[in-house]
Amino acid sequence: MLNRRKILGAAATAGTVILSGAAAAHHGWGGFDRDKILDHSGAVARSTYANPHGTLFMQKDGRELIIELAPTSRMQARGLSADDIAPGKTLRVYAYQNRGNPDVYRAEWVEVAGRRVELR
């Protein structure tokens, strides 16, 4: 009985650690400052089109910006494809700066090929 309790306790502890790590890895939008706005046009250096959200990597003033987009299902529903954010594409991005990392932003919308795509 004692061994079973130890095993269950260890399993519960491990599960808590795993889940808290996953929660920390993916954050809410509350960590972004709506008063610190990025309105930037430029070429995409790299991008991802994957969950939990897509990501753009763009250069500005000699530094790399990381711009978090919406989940792929929302981007698809609003007409933003992986080709639209592919490396080399020129985009305009309107985004809010992360409170803890000034190189990370959350995109409110992107403009590509003359059309604006809302991401919220």
Tab-separated table of N, CA and C in Angstrom:
chain	number	residue	atom	x	y	z
A	1	MET	N	0.820	-1.186	0.000
A	1	MET	CA	0.000	0.000	0.000
A	1	MET	C	0.874	1.263	0.000
A	2	LEU	N	1.922	1.253	0.800
A	2	LEU	CA	2.812	2.388	0.887
A	2	LEU	C	3.504	2.648	-0.446
A	3	ASN	N	3.942	1.587	-1.103
A	3	ASN	CA	4.608	1.749	-2.399
A	3	ASN	C	3.653	2.323	-3.435
A	4	ARG	N	2.412	1.878	-3.379
A	4	ARG	CA	1.420	2.387	-4.329
A	4	ARG	C	1.199	3.887	-4.116
A	5	ARG	N	1.159	4.329	-2.865
A	5	ARG	CA	0.999	5.759	-2.564
A	5	ARG	C	2.198	6.554	-3.074
A	6	LYS	N	3.376	6.019	-2.884
A	6	LYS	CA	4.576	6.713	-3.365
A	6	LYS	C	4.561	6.833	-4.884
A	7	ILE	N	4.160	5.758	-5.538
A	7	ILE	CA	4.105	5.767	-7.002
A	7	ILE	C	3.068	6.774	-7.489
A	8	LEU	N	1.882	6.762	-6.877
A	8	LEU	CA	0.837	7.708	-7.277
A	8	LEU	C	1.254	9.149	-6.989
A	9	GLY	N	1.907	9.364	-5.858
A	9	GLY	CA	2.387	10.704	-5.513
A	9	GLY	C	3.442	11.191	-6.496
A	10	ALA	N	4.365	10.300	-6.839
A	10	ALA	CA	5.399	10.664	-7.804
A	10	ALA	C	4.787	10.958	-9.170
A	11	ALA	N	3.801	10.166	-9.574
A	11	ALA	CA	3.135	10.383	-10.860
A	11	ALA	C	2.391	11.718	-10.863
A	12	ALA	N	1.736	12.037	-9.771
A	12	ALA	CA	1.012	13.313	-9.677
A	12	ALA	C	1.982	14.488	-9.739
A	13	THR	N	3.096	14.358	-9.043
A	13	THR	CA	4.108	15.417	-9.065
A	13	THR	C	4.667	15.599	-10.464
A	14	ALA	N	4.987	14.508	-11.128
A	14	ALA	CA	5.516	14.575	-12.492
A	14	ALA	C	4.502	15.216	-13.434
A	15	GLY	N	3.243	14.846	-13.299
A	15	GLY	CA	2.198	15.429	-14.143
A	15	GLY	C	2.065	16.919	-13.934
A	16	THR	N	2.152	17.348	-12.685
A	16	THR	CA	2.071	18.774	-12.374
A	16	THR	C	3.239	19.529	-12.990
A	17	VAL	N	4.429	18.977	-12.883
A	17	VAL	CA	5.612	19.621	-13.452
A	17	VAL	C	5.491	19.725	-14.962
A	18	ILE	N	5.040	18.663	-15.601
A	18	ILE	CA	4.897	18.666	-17.059
A	18	ILE	C	3.865	19.694	-17.492
A	19	LEU	N	2.706	19.715	-16.841
A	19	LEU	CA	1.652	20.653	-17.218
A	19	LEU	C	2.047	22.095	-16.940
A	20	SER	N	2.741	22.352	-15.848
A	20	SER	CA	3.144	23.726	-15.568
A	20	SER	C	4.182	24.191	-16.579
A	21	GLY	N	5.045	23.300	-17.041
A	21	GLY	CA	6.014	23.654	-18.078
A	21	GLY	C	5.327	24.005	-19.377
A	22	ALA	N	4.310	23.232	-19.737
A	22	ALA	CA	3.567	23.518	-20.966
A	22	ALA	C	2.831	24.844	-20.855
A	23	ALA	N	2.267	25.121	-19.693
A	23	ALA	CA	1.561	26.384	-19.501
A	23	ALA	C	2.523	27.559	-19.580
A	24	ALA	N	3.710	27.400	-19.033
A	24	ALA	CA	4.688	28.488	-19.086
A	24	ALA	C	5.201	28.688	-20.503
A	25	ALA	N	5.315	27.617	-21.262
A	25	ALA	CA	5.815	27.718	-22.629
A	25	ALA	C	4.844	28.484	-23.510
A	26	HIS	N	3.558	28.300	-23.296
A	26	HIS	CA	2.572	29.053	-24.056
A	26	HIS	C	1.904	30.038	-23.124
A	27	HIS	N	1.941	31.282	-23.476
A	27	HIS	CA	1.507	32.351	-22.599
A	27	HIS	C	0.242	32.984	-23.120
A	28	GLY	N	-0.399	33.744	-22.279
A	28	GLY	CA	-1.571	34.496	-22.695
A	28	GLY	C	-1.167	35.825	-23.296
A	29	TRP	N	-2.135	36.528	-23.846
A	29	TRP	CA	-1.851	37.803	-24.488
A	29	TRP	C	-1.726	38.934	-23.479
A	30	GLY	N	-1.994	38.685	-22.194
A	30	GLY	CA	-1.877	39.728	-21.181
A	30	GLY	C	-0.463	40.237	-20.991
A	31	GLY	N	0.528	39.513	-21.470
A	31	GLY	CA	1.914	39.920	-21.322
A	31	GLY	C	2.373	40.916	-22.374
A	32	PHE	N	1.455	41.430	-23.176
A	32	PHE	CA	1.798	42.367	-24.241
A	32	PHE	C	1.215	43.738	-23.929
A	33	ASP	N	1.990	44.770	-24.204
A	33	ASP	CA	1.639	46.141	-23.862
A	33	ASP	C	0.996	46.838	-25.055
A	34	ARG	N	-0.294	47.118	-24.958
A	34	ARG	CA	-1.027	47.752	-26.062
A	34	ARG	C	-0.609	49.198	-26.296
A	35	ASP	N	0.187	49.756	-25.383
A	35	ASP	CA	0.686	51.118	-25.556
A	35	ASP	C	2.021	51.155	-26.294
A	36	LYS	N	2.646	50.000	-26.467
A	36	LYS	CA	3.924	49.921	-27.189
A	36	LYS	C	3.671	49.204	-28.504
A	37	ILE	N	3.464	49.995	-29.538
A	37	ILE	CA	2.990	49.493	-30.828
A	37	ILE	C	4.131	49.419	-31.839
A	38	LEU	N	4.143	48.333	-32.566
A	38	LEU	CA	5.027	48.170	-33.711
A	38	LEU	C	4.171	48.286	-34.962
A	39	ASP	N	4.500	49.222	-35.831
A	39	ASP	CA	3.861	49.337	-37.140
A	39	ASP	C	5.021	49.284	-38.127
A	40	HIS	N	5.293	48.102	-38.645
A	40	HIS	CA	6.528	47.850	-39.393
A	40	HIS	C	6.222	47.185	-40.729
A	41	SER	N	6.866	47.672	-41.760
A	41	SER	CA	6.796	47.046	-43.071
A	41	SER	C	8.183	46.536	-43.435
A	42	GLY	N	8.223	45.311	-43.950
A	42	GLY	CA	9.500	44.753	-44.350
A	42	GLY	C	9.359	43.329	-44.823
A	43	ALA	N	10.494	42.765	-45.167
A	43	ALA	CA	10.523	41.391	-45.672
A	43	ALA	C	10.556	40.401	-44.517
A	44	VAL	N	9.904	39.276	-44.717
A	44	VAL	CA	9.933	38.181	-43.756
A	44	VAL	C	11.264	37.449	-43.926
A	45	ALA	N	12.014	37.307	-42.843
A	45	ALA	CA	13.274	36.559	-42.881
A	45	ALA	C	13.013	35.067	-42.746
A	46	ARG	N	12.170	34.710	-41.779
A	46	ARG	CA	11.759	33.313	-41.530
A	46	ARG	C	10.329	33.353	-41.032
A	47	SER	N	9.654	32.219	-41.108
A	47	SER	CA	8.296	32.149	-40.572
A	47	SER	C	7.939	30.708	-40.244
A	48	THR	N	6.958	30.583	-39.361
A	48	THR	CA	6.362	29.274	-39.082
A	48	THR	C	4.861	29.404	-39.260
A	49	TYR	N	4.256	28.343	-39.690
A	49	TYR	CA	2.802	28.280	-39.853
A	49	TYR	C	2.372	27.015	-39.127
A	50	ALA	N	2.381	27.091	-37.806
A	50	ALA	CA	2.121	25.923	-36.969
A	50	ALA	C	1.481	26.374	-35.669
A	51	ASN	N	0.882	25.441	-34.962
A	51	ASN	CA	0.279	25.734	-33.670
A	51	ASN	C	1.321	25.650	-32.575
A	52	PRO	N	1.215	26.375	-31.476
A	52	PRO	CA	-0.005	27.033	-31.034
A	52	PRO	C	-0.299	28.335	-31.778
A	53	HIS	N	0.684	28.916	-32.474
A	53	HIS	CA	0.446	30.094	-33.308
A	53	HIS	C	1.593	30.220	-34.302
A	54	GLY	N	1.308	30.877	-35.407
A	54	GLY	CA	2.356	31.140	-36.381
A	54	GLY	C	3.314	32.198	-35.859
A	55	THR	N	4.471	32.282	-36.482
A	55	THR	CA	5.483	33.243	-36.051
A	55	THR	C	6.199	33.830	-37.260
A	56	LEU	N	6.415	35.134	-37.223
A	56	LEU	CA	7.224	35.827	-38.218
A	56	LEU	C	8.529	36.248	-37.577
A	57	PHE	N	9.587	36.209	-38.340
A	57	PHE	CA	10.881	36.730	-37.920
A	57	PHE	C	11.244	37.795	-38.940
A	58	MET	N	11.370	39.039	-38.475
A	58	MET	CA	11.660	40.165	-39.355
A	58	MET	C	12.798	40.980	-38.765
A	59	GLN	N	13.505	41.692	-39.605
A	59	GLN	CA	14.603	42.551	-39.178
A	59	GLN	C	14.128	44.002	-39.113
A	60	LYS	N	14.577	44.697	-38.063
A	60	LYS	CA	14.309	46.132	-37.957
A	60	LYS	C	15.457	46.761	-37.179
A	61	ASP	N	16.080	47.750	-37.765
A	61	ASP	CA	17.173	48.477	-37.108
A	61	ASP	C	18.257	47.537	-36.584
A	62	GLY	N	18.599	46.526	-37.371
A	62	GLY	CA	19.675	45.610	-37.009
A	62	GLY	C	19.341	44.557	-35.973
A	63	ARG	N	18.090	44.441	-35.595
A	63	ARG	CA	17.720	43.394	-34.637
A	63	ARG	C	16.584	42.544	-35.190
A	64	GLU	N	16.533	41.315	-34.714
A	64	GLU	CA	15.483	40.409	-35.165
A	64	GLU	C	14.253	40.561	-34.286
A	65	LEU	N	13.116	40.774	-34.928
A	65	LEU	CA	11.840	40.835	-34.228
A	65	LEU	C	11.140	39.502	-34.377
A	66	ILE	N	10.529	39.047	-33.305
A	66	ILE	CA	9.740	37.820	-33.312
A	66	ILE	C	8.286	38.253	-33.154
A	67	ILE	N	7.485	37.969	-34.165
A	67	ILE	CA	6.107	38.431	-34.185
A	67	ILE	C	5.178	37.223	-34.168
A	68	GLU	N	4.464	37.079	-33.064
A	68	GLU	CA	3.548	35.960	-32.899
A	68	GLU	C	2.226	36.275	-33.581
A	69	LEU	N	1.754	35.310	-34.333
A	69	LEU	CA	0.516	35.448	-35.089
A	69	LEU	C	-0.600	34.681	-34.375
A	70	ALA	N	-1.664	34.395	-35.070
A	70	ALA	CA	-2.796	33.631	-34.529
A	70	ALA	C	-2.564	32.136	-34.743
A	71	PRO	N	-3.411	31.298	-34.131
A	71	PRO	CA	-3.365	29.863	-34.439
A	71	PRO	C	-3.659	29.632	-35.926
A	72	THR	N	-3.159	28.529	-36.455
A	72	THR	CA	-3.329	28.268	-37.887
A	72	THR	C	-4.795	28.210	-38.301
A	73	SER	N	-5.665	27.678	-37.463
A	73	SER	CA	-7.081	27.589	-37.834
A	73	SER	C	-7.676	28.981	-38.051
A	74	ARG	N	-7.306	29.942	-37.213
A	74	ARG	CA	-7.816	31.309	-37.367
A	74	ARG	C	-7.209	31.963	-38.605
A	75	MET	N	-5.903	31.748	-38.829
A	75	MET	CA	-5.282	32.341	-40.012
A	75	MET	C	-5.926	31.791	-41.280
A	76	GLN	N	-6.160	30.477	-41.320
A	76	GLN	CA	-6.796	29.871	-42.488
A	76	GLN	C	-8.204	30.425	-42.684
A	77	ALA	N	-8.969	30.531	-41.603
A	77	ALA	CA	-10.344	31.020	-41.692
A	77	ALA	C	-10.399	32.464	-42.189
A	78	ARG	N	-9.363	33.223	-41.922
A	78	ARG	CA	-9.341	34.635	-42.329
A	78	ARG	C	-8.574	34.871	-43.618
A	79	GLY	N	-8.106	33.772	-44.215
A	79	GLY	CA	-7.490	33.875	-45.534
A	79	GLY	C	-6.004	34.150	-45.554
A	80	LEU	N	-5.308	33.912	-44.447
A	80	LEU	CA	-3.860	34.095	-44.414
A	80	LEU	C	-3.200	32.726	-44.531
A	81	SER	N	-2.524	32.500	-45.641
A	81	SER	CA	-1.913	31.197	-45.905
A	81	SER	C	-0.438	31.200	-45.538
A	82	ALA	N	0.149	30.025	-45.517
A	82	ALA	CA	1.590	29.894	-45.276
A	82	ALA	C	2.373	30.624	-46.369
A	83	ASP	N	1.883	30.599	-47.601
A	83	ASP	CA	2.550	31.313	-48.701
A	83	ASP	C	2.555	32.826	-48.471
A	84	ASP	N	1.491	33.352	-47.832
A	84	ASP	CA	1.410	34.790	-47.575
A	84	ASP	C	2.495	35.287	-46.635
A	85	ILE	N	2.973	34.410	-45.742
A	85	ILE	CA	3.974	34.827	-44.758
A	85	ILE	C	5.327	34.149	-44.993
A	86	ALA	N	5.519	33.624	-46.185
A	86	ALA	CA	6.758	32.910	-46.514
A	86	ALA	C	7.955	33.865	-46.520
A	87	PRO	N	9.151	33.341	-46.248
A	87	PRO	CA	10.352	34.165	-46.300
A	87	PRO	C	10.464	34.906	-47.633
A	88	GLY	N	10.840	36.185	-47.524
A	88	GLY	CA	10.969	37.022	-48.704
A	88	GLY	C	9.742	37.863	-48.991
A	89	LYS	N	8.576	37.476	-48.476
A	89	LYS	CA	7.354	38.266	-48.680
A	89	LYS	C	7.459	39.571	-47.909
A	90	THR	N	6.930	40.623	-48.479
A	90	THR	CA	6.895	41.909	-47.794
A	90	THR	C	5.535	42.064	-47.127
A	91	LEU	N	5.575	42.345	-45.828
A	91	LEU	CA	4.354	42.497	-45.031
A	91	LEU	C	4.403	43.799	-44.259
A	92	ARG	N	3.244	44.278	-43.910
A	92	ARG	CA	3.119	45.328	-42.902
A	92	ARG	C	2.497	44.653	-41.686
A	93	VAL	N	3.096	44.873	-40.536
A	93	VAL	CA	2.639	44.239	-39.303
A	93	VAL	C	2.304	45.311	-38.279
A	94	TYR	N	1.150	45.178	-37.654
A	94	TYR	CA	0.754	46.039	-36.550
A	94	TYR	C	0.669	45.136	-35.331
A	95	ALA	N	1.517	45.402	-34.319
A	95	ALA	CA	1.650	44.457	-33.214
A	95	ALA	C	1.970	45.182	-31.909
A	96	TYR	N	1.802	44.452	-30.800
A	96	TYR	CA	2.075	44.969	-29.461
A	96	TYR	C	3.302	44.291	-28.875
A	97	GLN	N	4.119	45.074	-28.190
A	97	GLN	CA	5.374	44.578	-27.635
A	97	GLN	C	5.150	43.764	-26.351
A	98	ASN	N	5.951	42.709	-26.215
A	98	ASN	CA	5.936	41.874	-25.011
A	98	ASN	C	6.540	42.668	-23.858
A	99	ARG	N	5.913	42.587	-22.698
A	99	ARG	CA	6.386	43.337	-21.530
A	99	ARG	C	7.747	42.839	-21.042
A	100	GLY	N	8.038	41.548	-21.209
A	100	GLY	CA	9.270	40.977	-20.690
A	100	GLY	C	10.397	40.850	-21.701
A	101	ASN	N	10.060	40.901	-22.998
A	101	ASN	CA	11.074	40.742	-24.037
A	101	ASN	C	10.769	41.739	-25.167
A	102	PRO	N	11.534	42.812	-25.266
A	102	PRO	CA	11.228	43.861	-26.248
A	102	PRO	C	11.389	43.446	-27.705
A	103	ASP	N	11.901	42.258	-27.975
A	103	ASP	CA	12.035	41.776	-29.346
A	103	ASP	C	10.864	40.886	-29.768
A	104	VAL	N	9.908	40.656	-28.867
A	104	VAL	CA	8.761	39.797	-29.158
A	104	VAL	C	7.493	40.648	-29.203
A	105	TYR	N	6.679	40.390	-30.220
A	105	TYR	CA	5.436	41.130	-30.422
A	105	TYR	C	4.288	40.175	-30.704
A	106	ARG	N	3.073	40.647	-30.452
A	106	ARG	CA	1.855	39.911	-30.822
A	106	ARG	C	1.148	40.716	-31.897
A	107	ALA	N	0.948	40.102	-33.046
A	107	ALA	CA	0.333	40.809	-34.176
A	107	ALA	C	-1.168	40.970	-33.975
A	108	GLU	N	-1.623	42.188	-34.149
A	108	GLU	CA	-3.054	42.489	-34.162
A	108	GLU	C	-3.590	42.241	-35.577
A	109	TRP	N	-2.815	42.690	-36.575
A	109	TRP	CA	-3.158	42.427	-37.974
A	109	TRP	C	-1.897	42.475	-38.829
A	110	VAL	N	-1.993	41.853	-39.992
A	110	VAL	CA	-0.932	41.932	-40.989
A	110	VAL	C	-1.557	42.375	-42.302
A	111	GLU	N	-0.762	43.053	-43.081
A	111	GLU	CA	-1.196	43.462	-44.413
A	111	GLU	C	-0.265	42.807	-45.418
A	112	VAL	N	-0.850	42.079	-46.344
A	112	VAL	CA	-0.070	41.376	-47.353
A	112	VAL	C	-0.791	41.519	-48.694
A	113	ALA	N	-0.017	41.857	-49.729
A	113	ALA	CA	-0.560	41.987	-51.087
A	113	ALA	C	-1.779	42.913	-51.120
A	114	GLY	N	-1.709	44.012	-50.348
A	114	GLY	CA	-2.775	45.006	-50.372
A	114	GLY	C	-4.016	44.668	-49.576
A	115	ARG	N	-4.005	43.593	-48.822
A	115	ARG	CA	-5.172	43.252	-47.997
A	115	ARG	C	-4.763	43.088	-46.543
A	116	ARG	N	-5.628	43.581	-45.657
A	116	ARG	CA	-5.372	43.489	-44.234
A	116	ARG	C	-6.095	42.265	-43.672
A	117	VAL	N	-5.354	41.495	-42.866
A	117	VAL	CA	-5.918	40.305	-42.233
A	117	VAL	C	-5.869	40.511	-40.723
A	118	GLU	N	-7.051	40.593	-40.116
A	118	GLU	CA	-7.178	40.735	-38.658
A	118	GLU	C	-6.862	39.384	-38.019
A	119	LEU	N	-6.053	39.401	-36.969
A	119	LEU	CA	-5.638	38.143	-36.345
A	119	LEU	C	-6.251	37.915	-34.965
A	120	ARG	N	-6.941	38.871	-34.418
A	120	ARG	CA	-7.584	38.669	-33.112
A	120	ARG	C	-8.905	38.010	-33.263
